[in-house]
XYZ file of C-alpha atoms in Angstrom:
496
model
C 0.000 0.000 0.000
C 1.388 3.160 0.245
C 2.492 4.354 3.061
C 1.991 7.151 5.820
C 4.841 9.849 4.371
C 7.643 10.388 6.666
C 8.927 13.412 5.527
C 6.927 16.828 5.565
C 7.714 19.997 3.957
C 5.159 22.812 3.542
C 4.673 24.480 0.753
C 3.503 28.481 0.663
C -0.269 28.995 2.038
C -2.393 25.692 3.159
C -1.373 23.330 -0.175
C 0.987 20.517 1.385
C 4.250 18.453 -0.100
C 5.353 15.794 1.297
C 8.622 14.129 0.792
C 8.013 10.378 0.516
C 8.943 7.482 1.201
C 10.899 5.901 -1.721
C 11.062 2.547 -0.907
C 7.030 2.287 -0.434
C 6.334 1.755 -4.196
C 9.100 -1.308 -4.162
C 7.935 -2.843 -0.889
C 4.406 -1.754 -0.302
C 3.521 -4.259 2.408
C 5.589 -2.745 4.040
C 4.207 0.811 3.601
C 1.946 2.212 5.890
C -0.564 0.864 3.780
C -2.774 2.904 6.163
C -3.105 3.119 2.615
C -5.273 1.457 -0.089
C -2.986 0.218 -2.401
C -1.764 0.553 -5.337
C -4.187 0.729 -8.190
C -4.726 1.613 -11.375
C -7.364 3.947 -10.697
C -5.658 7.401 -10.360
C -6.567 9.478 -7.585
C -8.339 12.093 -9.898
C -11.310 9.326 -11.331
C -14.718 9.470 -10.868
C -16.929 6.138 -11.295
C -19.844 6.423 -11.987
C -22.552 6.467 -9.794
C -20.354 9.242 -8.087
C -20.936 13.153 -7.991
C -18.263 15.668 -7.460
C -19.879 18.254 -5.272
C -17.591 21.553 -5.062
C -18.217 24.614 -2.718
C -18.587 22.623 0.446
C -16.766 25.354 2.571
C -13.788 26.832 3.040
C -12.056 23.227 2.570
C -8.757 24.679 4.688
C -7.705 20.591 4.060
C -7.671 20.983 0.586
C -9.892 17.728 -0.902
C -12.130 16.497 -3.079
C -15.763 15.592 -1.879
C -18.055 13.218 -3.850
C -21.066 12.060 -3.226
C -23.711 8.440 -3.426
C -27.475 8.483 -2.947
C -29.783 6.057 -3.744
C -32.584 6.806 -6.241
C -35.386 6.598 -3.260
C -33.165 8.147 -0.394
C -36.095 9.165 2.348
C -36.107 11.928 4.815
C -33.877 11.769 7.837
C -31.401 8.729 6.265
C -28.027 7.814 7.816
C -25.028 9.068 6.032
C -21.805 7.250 5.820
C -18.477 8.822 5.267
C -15.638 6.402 3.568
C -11.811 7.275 3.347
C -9.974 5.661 0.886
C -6.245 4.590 1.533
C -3.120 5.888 0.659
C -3.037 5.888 -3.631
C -6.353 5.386 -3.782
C -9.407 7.822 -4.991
C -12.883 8.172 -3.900
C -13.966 6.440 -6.857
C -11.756 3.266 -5.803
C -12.929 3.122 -2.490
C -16.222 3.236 -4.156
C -16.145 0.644 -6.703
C -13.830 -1.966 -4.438
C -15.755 -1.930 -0.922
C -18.992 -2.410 -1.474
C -20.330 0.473 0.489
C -22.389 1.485 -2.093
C -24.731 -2.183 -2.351
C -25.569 -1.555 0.954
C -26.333 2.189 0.619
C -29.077 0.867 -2.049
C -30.095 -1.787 0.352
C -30.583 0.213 3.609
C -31.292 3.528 2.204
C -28.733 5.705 3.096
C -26.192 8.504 1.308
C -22.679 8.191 1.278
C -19.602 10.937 1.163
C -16.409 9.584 -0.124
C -13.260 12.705 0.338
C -10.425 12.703 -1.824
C -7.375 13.646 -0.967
C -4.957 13.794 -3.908
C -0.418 13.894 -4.406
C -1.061 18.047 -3.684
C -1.228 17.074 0.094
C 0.413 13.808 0.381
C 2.831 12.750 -2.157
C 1.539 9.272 -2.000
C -2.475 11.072 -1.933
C -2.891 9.996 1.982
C -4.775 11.139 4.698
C -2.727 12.924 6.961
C -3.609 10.710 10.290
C -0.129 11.791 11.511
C -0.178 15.366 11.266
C -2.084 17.650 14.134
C -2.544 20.061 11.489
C -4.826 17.841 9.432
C -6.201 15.679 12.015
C -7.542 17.950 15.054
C -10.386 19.474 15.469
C -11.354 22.358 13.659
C -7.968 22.623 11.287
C -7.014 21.023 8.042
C -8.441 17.974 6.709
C -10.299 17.213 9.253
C -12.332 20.132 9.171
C -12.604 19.793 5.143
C -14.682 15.950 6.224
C -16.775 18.092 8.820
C -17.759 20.550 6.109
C -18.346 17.693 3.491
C -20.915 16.197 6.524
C -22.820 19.451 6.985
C -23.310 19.951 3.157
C -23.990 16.103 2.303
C -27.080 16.663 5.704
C -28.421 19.787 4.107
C -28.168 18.103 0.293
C -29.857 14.914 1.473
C -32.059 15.563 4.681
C -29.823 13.042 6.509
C -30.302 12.196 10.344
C -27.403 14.100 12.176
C -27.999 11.967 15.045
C -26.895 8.731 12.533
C -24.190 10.103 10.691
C -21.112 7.449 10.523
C -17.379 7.586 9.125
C -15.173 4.462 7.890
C -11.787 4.245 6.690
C -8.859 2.280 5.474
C -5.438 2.250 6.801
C -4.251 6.188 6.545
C -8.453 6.533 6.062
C -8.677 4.270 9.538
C -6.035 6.200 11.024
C -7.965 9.528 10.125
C -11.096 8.166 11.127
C -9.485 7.278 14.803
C -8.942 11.287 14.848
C -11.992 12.150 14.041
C -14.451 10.345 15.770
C -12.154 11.664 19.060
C -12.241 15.186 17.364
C -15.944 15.504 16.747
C -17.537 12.937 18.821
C -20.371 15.158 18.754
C -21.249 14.948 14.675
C -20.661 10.463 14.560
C -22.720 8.247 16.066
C -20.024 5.309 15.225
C -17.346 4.889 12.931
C -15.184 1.606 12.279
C -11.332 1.465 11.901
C -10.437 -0.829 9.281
C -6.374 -1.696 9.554
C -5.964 1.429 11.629
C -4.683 3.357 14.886
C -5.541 4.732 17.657
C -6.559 8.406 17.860
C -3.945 10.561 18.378
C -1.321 7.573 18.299
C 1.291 9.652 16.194
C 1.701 13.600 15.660
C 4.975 13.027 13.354
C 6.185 10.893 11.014
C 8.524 9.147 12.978
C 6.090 8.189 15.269
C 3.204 7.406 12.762
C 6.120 4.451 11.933
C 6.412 3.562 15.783
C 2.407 3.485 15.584
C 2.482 0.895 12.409
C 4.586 -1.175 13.498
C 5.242 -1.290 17.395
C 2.187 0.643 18.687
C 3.100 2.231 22.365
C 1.809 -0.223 24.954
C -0.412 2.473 26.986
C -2.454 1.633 29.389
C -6.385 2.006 28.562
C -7.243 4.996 30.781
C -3.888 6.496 28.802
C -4.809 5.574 25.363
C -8.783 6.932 26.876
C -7.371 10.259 27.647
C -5.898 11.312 24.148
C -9.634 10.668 22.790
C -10.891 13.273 25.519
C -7.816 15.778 25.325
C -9.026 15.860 21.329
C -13.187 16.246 22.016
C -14.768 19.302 23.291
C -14.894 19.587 26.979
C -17.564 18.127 28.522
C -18.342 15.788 25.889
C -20.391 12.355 27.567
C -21.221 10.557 24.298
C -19.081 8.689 22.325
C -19.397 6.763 18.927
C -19.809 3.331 18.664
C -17.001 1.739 17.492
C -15.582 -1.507 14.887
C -12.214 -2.624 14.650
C -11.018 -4.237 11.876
C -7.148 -6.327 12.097
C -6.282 -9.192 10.031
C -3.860 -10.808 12.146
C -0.762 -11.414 9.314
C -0.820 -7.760 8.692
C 2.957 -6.614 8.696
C 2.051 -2.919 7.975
C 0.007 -2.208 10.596
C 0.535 -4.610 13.587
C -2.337 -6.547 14.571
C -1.330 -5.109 18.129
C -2.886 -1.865 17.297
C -6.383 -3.501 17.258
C -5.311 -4.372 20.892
C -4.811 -0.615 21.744
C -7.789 0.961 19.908
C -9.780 -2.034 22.271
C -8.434 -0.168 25.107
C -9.017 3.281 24.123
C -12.242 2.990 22.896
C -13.636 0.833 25.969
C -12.219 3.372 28.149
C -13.610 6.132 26.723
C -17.525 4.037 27.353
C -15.990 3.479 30.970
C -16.538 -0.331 30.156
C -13.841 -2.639 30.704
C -11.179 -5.036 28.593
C -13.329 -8.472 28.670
C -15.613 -8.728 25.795
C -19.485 -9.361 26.678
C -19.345 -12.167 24.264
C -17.508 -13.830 21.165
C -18.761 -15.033 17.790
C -17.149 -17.405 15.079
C -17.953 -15.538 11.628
C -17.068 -16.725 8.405
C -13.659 -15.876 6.578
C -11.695 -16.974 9.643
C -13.322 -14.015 11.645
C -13.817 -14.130 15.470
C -16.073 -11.015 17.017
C -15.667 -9.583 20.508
C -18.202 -7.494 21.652
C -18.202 -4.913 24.663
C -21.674 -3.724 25.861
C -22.323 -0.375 27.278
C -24.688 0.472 30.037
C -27.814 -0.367 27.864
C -26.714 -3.881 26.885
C -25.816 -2.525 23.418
C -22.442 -3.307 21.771
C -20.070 -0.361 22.221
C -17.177 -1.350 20.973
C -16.704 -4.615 18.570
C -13.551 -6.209 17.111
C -12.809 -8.180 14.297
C -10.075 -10.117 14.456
C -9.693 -11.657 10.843
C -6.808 -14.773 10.796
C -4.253 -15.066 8.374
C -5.267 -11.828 6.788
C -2.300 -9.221 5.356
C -3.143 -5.155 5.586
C -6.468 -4.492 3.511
C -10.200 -4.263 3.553
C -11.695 -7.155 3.973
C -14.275 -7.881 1.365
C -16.230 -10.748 0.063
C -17.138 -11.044 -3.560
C -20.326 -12.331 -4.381
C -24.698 -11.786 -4.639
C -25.191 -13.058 -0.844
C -26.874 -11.219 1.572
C -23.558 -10.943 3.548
C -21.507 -10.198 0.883
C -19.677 -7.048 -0.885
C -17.251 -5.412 -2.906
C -14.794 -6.689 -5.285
C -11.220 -7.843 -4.815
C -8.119 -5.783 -5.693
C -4.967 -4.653 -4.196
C -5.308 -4.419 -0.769
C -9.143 -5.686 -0.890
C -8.899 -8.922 0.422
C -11.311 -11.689 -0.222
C -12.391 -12.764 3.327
C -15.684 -11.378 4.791
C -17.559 -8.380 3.741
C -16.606 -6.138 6.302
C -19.520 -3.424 5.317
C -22.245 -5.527 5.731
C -20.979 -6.482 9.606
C -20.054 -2.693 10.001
C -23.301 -1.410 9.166
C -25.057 -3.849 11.120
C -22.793 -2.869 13.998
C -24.090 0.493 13.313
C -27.612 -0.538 13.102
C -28.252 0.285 9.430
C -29.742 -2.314 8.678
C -32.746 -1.788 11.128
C -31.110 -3.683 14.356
C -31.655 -1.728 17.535
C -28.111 -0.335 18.182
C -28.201 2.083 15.388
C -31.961 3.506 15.260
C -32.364 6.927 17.219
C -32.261 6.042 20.589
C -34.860 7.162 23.089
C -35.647 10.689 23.067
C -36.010 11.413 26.750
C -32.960 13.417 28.257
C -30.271 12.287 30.784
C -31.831 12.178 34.424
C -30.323 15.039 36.525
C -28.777 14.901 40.267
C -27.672 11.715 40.631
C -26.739 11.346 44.005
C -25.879 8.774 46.510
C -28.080 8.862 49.399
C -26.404 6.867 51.608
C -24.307 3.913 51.830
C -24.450 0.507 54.750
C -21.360 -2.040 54.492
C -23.612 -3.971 51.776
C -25.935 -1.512 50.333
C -25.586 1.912 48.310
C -29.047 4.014 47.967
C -29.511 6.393 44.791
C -31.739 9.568 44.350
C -32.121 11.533 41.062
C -34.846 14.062 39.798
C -37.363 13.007 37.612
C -37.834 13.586 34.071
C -41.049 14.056 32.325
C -42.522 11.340 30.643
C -40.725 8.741 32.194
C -42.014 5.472 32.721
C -39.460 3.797 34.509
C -35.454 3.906 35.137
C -33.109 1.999 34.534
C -29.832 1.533 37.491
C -26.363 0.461 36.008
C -23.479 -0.632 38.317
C -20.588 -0.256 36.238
C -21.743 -0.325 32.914
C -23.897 -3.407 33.813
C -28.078 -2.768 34.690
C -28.711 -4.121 37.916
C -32.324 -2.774 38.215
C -35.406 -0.876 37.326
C -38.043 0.964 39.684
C -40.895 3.426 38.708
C -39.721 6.234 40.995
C -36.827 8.303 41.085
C -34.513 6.417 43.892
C -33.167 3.279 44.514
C -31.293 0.992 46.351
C -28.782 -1.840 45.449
C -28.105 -4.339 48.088
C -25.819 -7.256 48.280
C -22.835 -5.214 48.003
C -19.119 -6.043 49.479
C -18.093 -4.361 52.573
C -15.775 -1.442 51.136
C -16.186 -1.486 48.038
C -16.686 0.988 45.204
C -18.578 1.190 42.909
C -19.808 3.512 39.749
C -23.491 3.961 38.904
C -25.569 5.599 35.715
C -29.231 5.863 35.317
C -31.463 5.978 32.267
C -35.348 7.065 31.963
C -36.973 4.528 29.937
C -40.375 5.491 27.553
C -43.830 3.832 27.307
C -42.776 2.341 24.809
C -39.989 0.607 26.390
C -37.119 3.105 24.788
C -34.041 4.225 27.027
C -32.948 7.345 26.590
C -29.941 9.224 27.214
C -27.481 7.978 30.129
C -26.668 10.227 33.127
C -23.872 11.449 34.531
C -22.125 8.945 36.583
C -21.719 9.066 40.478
C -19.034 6.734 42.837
C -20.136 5.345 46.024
C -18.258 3.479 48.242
C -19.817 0.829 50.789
C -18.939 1.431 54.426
C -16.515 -1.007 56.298
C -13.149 -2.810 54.889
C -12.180 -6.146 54.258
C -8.941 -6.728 55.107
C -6.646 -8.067 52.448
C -3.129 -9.660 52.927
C -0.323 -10.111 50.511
C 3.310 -12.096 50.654
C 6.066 -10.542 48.242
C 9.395 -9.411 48.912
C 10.587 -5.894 50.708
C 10.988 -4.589 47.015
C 7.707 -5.838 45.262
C 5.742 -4.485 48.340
C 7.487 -0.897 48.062
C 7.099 -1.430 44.418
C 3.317 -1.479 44.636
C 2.950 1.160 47.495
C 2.558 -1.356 50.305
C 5.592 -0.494 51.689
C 8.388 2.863 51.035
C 12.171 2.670 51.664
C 13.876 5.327 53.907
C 17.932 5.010 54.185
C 18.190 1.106 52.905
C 15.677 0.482 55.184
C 11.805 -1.186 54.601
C 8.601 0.516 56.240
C 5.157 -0.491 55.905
C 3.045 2.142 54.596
C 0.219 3.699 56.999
C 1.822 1.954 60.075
C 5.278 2.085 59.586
C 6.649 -1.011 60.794
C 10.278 -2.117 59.868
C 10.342 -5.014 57.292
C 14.305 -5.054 57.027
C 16.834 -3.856 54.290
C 15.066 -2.622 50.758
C 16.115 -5.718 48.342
C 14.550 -8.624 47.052
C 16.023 -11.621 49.330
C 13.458 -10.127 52.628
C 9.883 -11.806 52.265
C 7.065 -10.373 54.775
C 3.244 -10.665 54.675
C 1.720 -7.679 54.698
C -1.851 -7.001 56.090
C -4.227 -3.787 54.507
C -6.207 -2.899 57.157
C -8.192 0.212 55.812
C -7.155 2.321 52.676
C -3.470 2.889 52.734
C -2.801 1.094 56.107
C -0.474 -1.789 55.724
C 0.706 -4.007 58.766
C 2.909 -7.072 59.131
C 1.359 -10.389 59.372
C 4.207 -13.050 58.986
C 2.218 -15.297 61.349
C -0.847 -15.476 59.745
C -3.394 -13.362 58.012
């Protein structure tokens, strides 16, 4: 594929050169093929079925939108953006991915941006660059203009507006799904990074092929450094990896996992697992309602590419070409994911608001009890304990009971319709249960200082909290240490 572009130089006003990366076009597996490949299509054709649509804005990113709608589009469809990879052109991405059968099928419009050799000498994305790929500036503004004229064009639901990508595509879509959280309901990363994973070249290669091994809430916090403050929704989100890719390490599905189940304040263990076809297993994360979150597809044996799946099944798409790889269709599953195709994760959601003053009303060694003000046309709530419901009631408190002495936990509430639909989640509150069970752990004098059980002072070993002397600071001294309450460790050698 092609590749990212290590070098950058600028060239006078907002029109970009970069220097490239010779030895892409002779090895371009090993490109950052957060690219498409390398086609014949040239990045300037149109296929048909597309429409160039010019005057979108002020287009600081410099690109090309075009533009698919179904004959019989109705009022208030989804839209779907789709960025092609490095080499590639909106029509390629078009006629390969098989986006556009499903647009027919489901009734919605898609926008494909171009980005051509005048910003990226190998016509990528530029995922890497903070100038392109943060809110409000560069390309990624140019997409966000291209939205708000394809919603005005085509009557399209704002609240089920969507953006895919390819390798550099993926990595762009990572950015801006972080960057405007507020404009996509869900997006899908297809051979991609994590958002904000590189803001130079040298990293976007540290990205590709070692990703940084961050921890979740880390990889969590880049996504809410780049959204606008305050922000409490996030898009749903697929992941795409073949696991023999050697451009993009399969590792960065890993990391996007983490970043995007942080974000939902769900954690690392999927909800459940599926066996697809083309060698595909599916982990799912739910969020608070139940609903799939976050999804990955983990694809074996496959190189860097878009999966696709030739053929006039139900289930399958596109056509095969350089760097489309003949697996599974990966459109139809995304835009199920999404709910295009009528499933309940992608349909409006419940129109009444977030409850308002969530507050813990009191806490016993096993219970925690929850007060919130009511909103208007609510016919019940729904409780969540992390991420998980753990009850309903008609009124506008309740109380969950079987808890562990001293323990925390994080609670959300939703109001739930007549009609059954659950509406926006709150804000969520921490309560912790009164009491503490006592927990003991055997390590040596470094592991426990290691871990905060225990500091050194002068060679020396203390416990932390009560202070006790556990001997010289090395690893040959073994003591049992006893937490007695929050931060208060004592030595229990004889017995815990």
């Amino acid at each position: 594929m092609g590749q990212l572009y290590p070098s950058i130089r600028r060239a006078p006003k907002s029109r970009r050169t970069f220097g490239g990366i010779r030895r892409w076009l002779i090895a371009a597996a090993g490109a950052l093929a957060l690219t498409g490949g390398l086609t014949a299509v040239g990045p300037q054709a149109s296929a048909a079925g597309l429409t160039q649509v010019t005057g979108f804005g002020s287009n600081p990113g410099n690109l090309s939108m075009y533009t698919y709608a179904p004959d019989t589009l109705p009022d208030d469809a989804p839209l779907v953006v789709a960025l092609h990879g490095c080499t590639q052109s909106a029509s390629d991405y078009y006629a390969h991915s098989g986006w556009p059968k499903f647009a027919d099928q489901y009734k919605f419009a898609l926008v494909l941006p171009q980005t051509t050799s005048a910003n990226n000498a190998n016509s990528c994305f530029n995922w890497f660059d903070s100038a392109d790929s943060t809110r409000g500036n560069g390309e990624a503004l140019s997409i966000k203009q291209m939205v708000d004229t394809a919603v005005a064009r085509y009557g399209s639901d704002t609240r089920r507006v969507y953006i895919t990508g390819l390798s550099a595509g993926a990595g762009m879509t990572a950015n801006m799904l972080a960057a405007y959280p507020d404009v996509f309901a869900g997006g899908s990363i297809d051979s991609g990074l994590p958002a904000s994973c590189a803001t130079s070249v040298s990293a976007a290669y540290t990205c590709m092929y070692s990703p940084p091994d961050k921890t979740p809430a880390q990889w969590g916090d880049l996504v809410r450094a780049a959204a606008p403050a305050g922000t409490t929704h996030w898009p749903r989100v697929a992941i795409w990896q073949g696991t023999s890719d050697t451009t993009v390490a399969p590792a960065n599905a890993t990391e996007l996992r983490d970043q995007w189940t942080n974000v939902w304040g769900i954690g690392q263990t999927p909800s459940r697992t599926e066996s697809l076809s083309g060698g595909t297993t599916l982990s799912e994360y739910d969020d608070a309602s139940g609903e799939p979150a976050v999804s990955v597809y983990s694809i074996s044996g496959m190189a860097h590419g878009l999966a696709v799946d030739p053929g006039s099944g139900a289930e399958q798409c596109g056509t095969t070409g350089t760097y489309y790889l003949d697996t599974i269709c990966s459109s139809y599953h995304t835009a199920r994911f999404w709910g295009l195709d009528g499933g309940s994760s992608g349909q409006p959601p419940g129109t009444l608001p977030a409850p308002t003053g969530l507050t813990v009303d009191g806490t016993t060694d096993t219970t925690v009890n929850l007060t919130w003000d009511t909103v208007a046309d609510a016919a019940s709530y729904n409780v969540y304990r992390g991420g998980t419901k753990v009850g309903a009631t008609t009124s506008a408190s309740y109380t969950d009971t079987g808890l562990t002495t001293g323990s925390t936990h994080t609670y959300t509430v939703a109001a739930v319709d007549a009609a059954g639909a659950v509406g926006t989640v709150s804000s969520s509150v921490t309560a912790t249960t009164t009491g503490y069970t006592p927990t003991c752990t055997t390590a040596n004098n470094y592991q426990h200082t290691a871990a905060g059980r225990a500091y050194q002072s002068g060679g020396q070993t203390y416990a932390t909290g009560s202070g006790q002397a556990m001997g010289l600071y090395n690893t040959f001294i073994t003591h049992t240490l006893k937490q007695t309450s929050p931060g208060y460790y004592v030595v229990a050698d004889a017995g815990c």
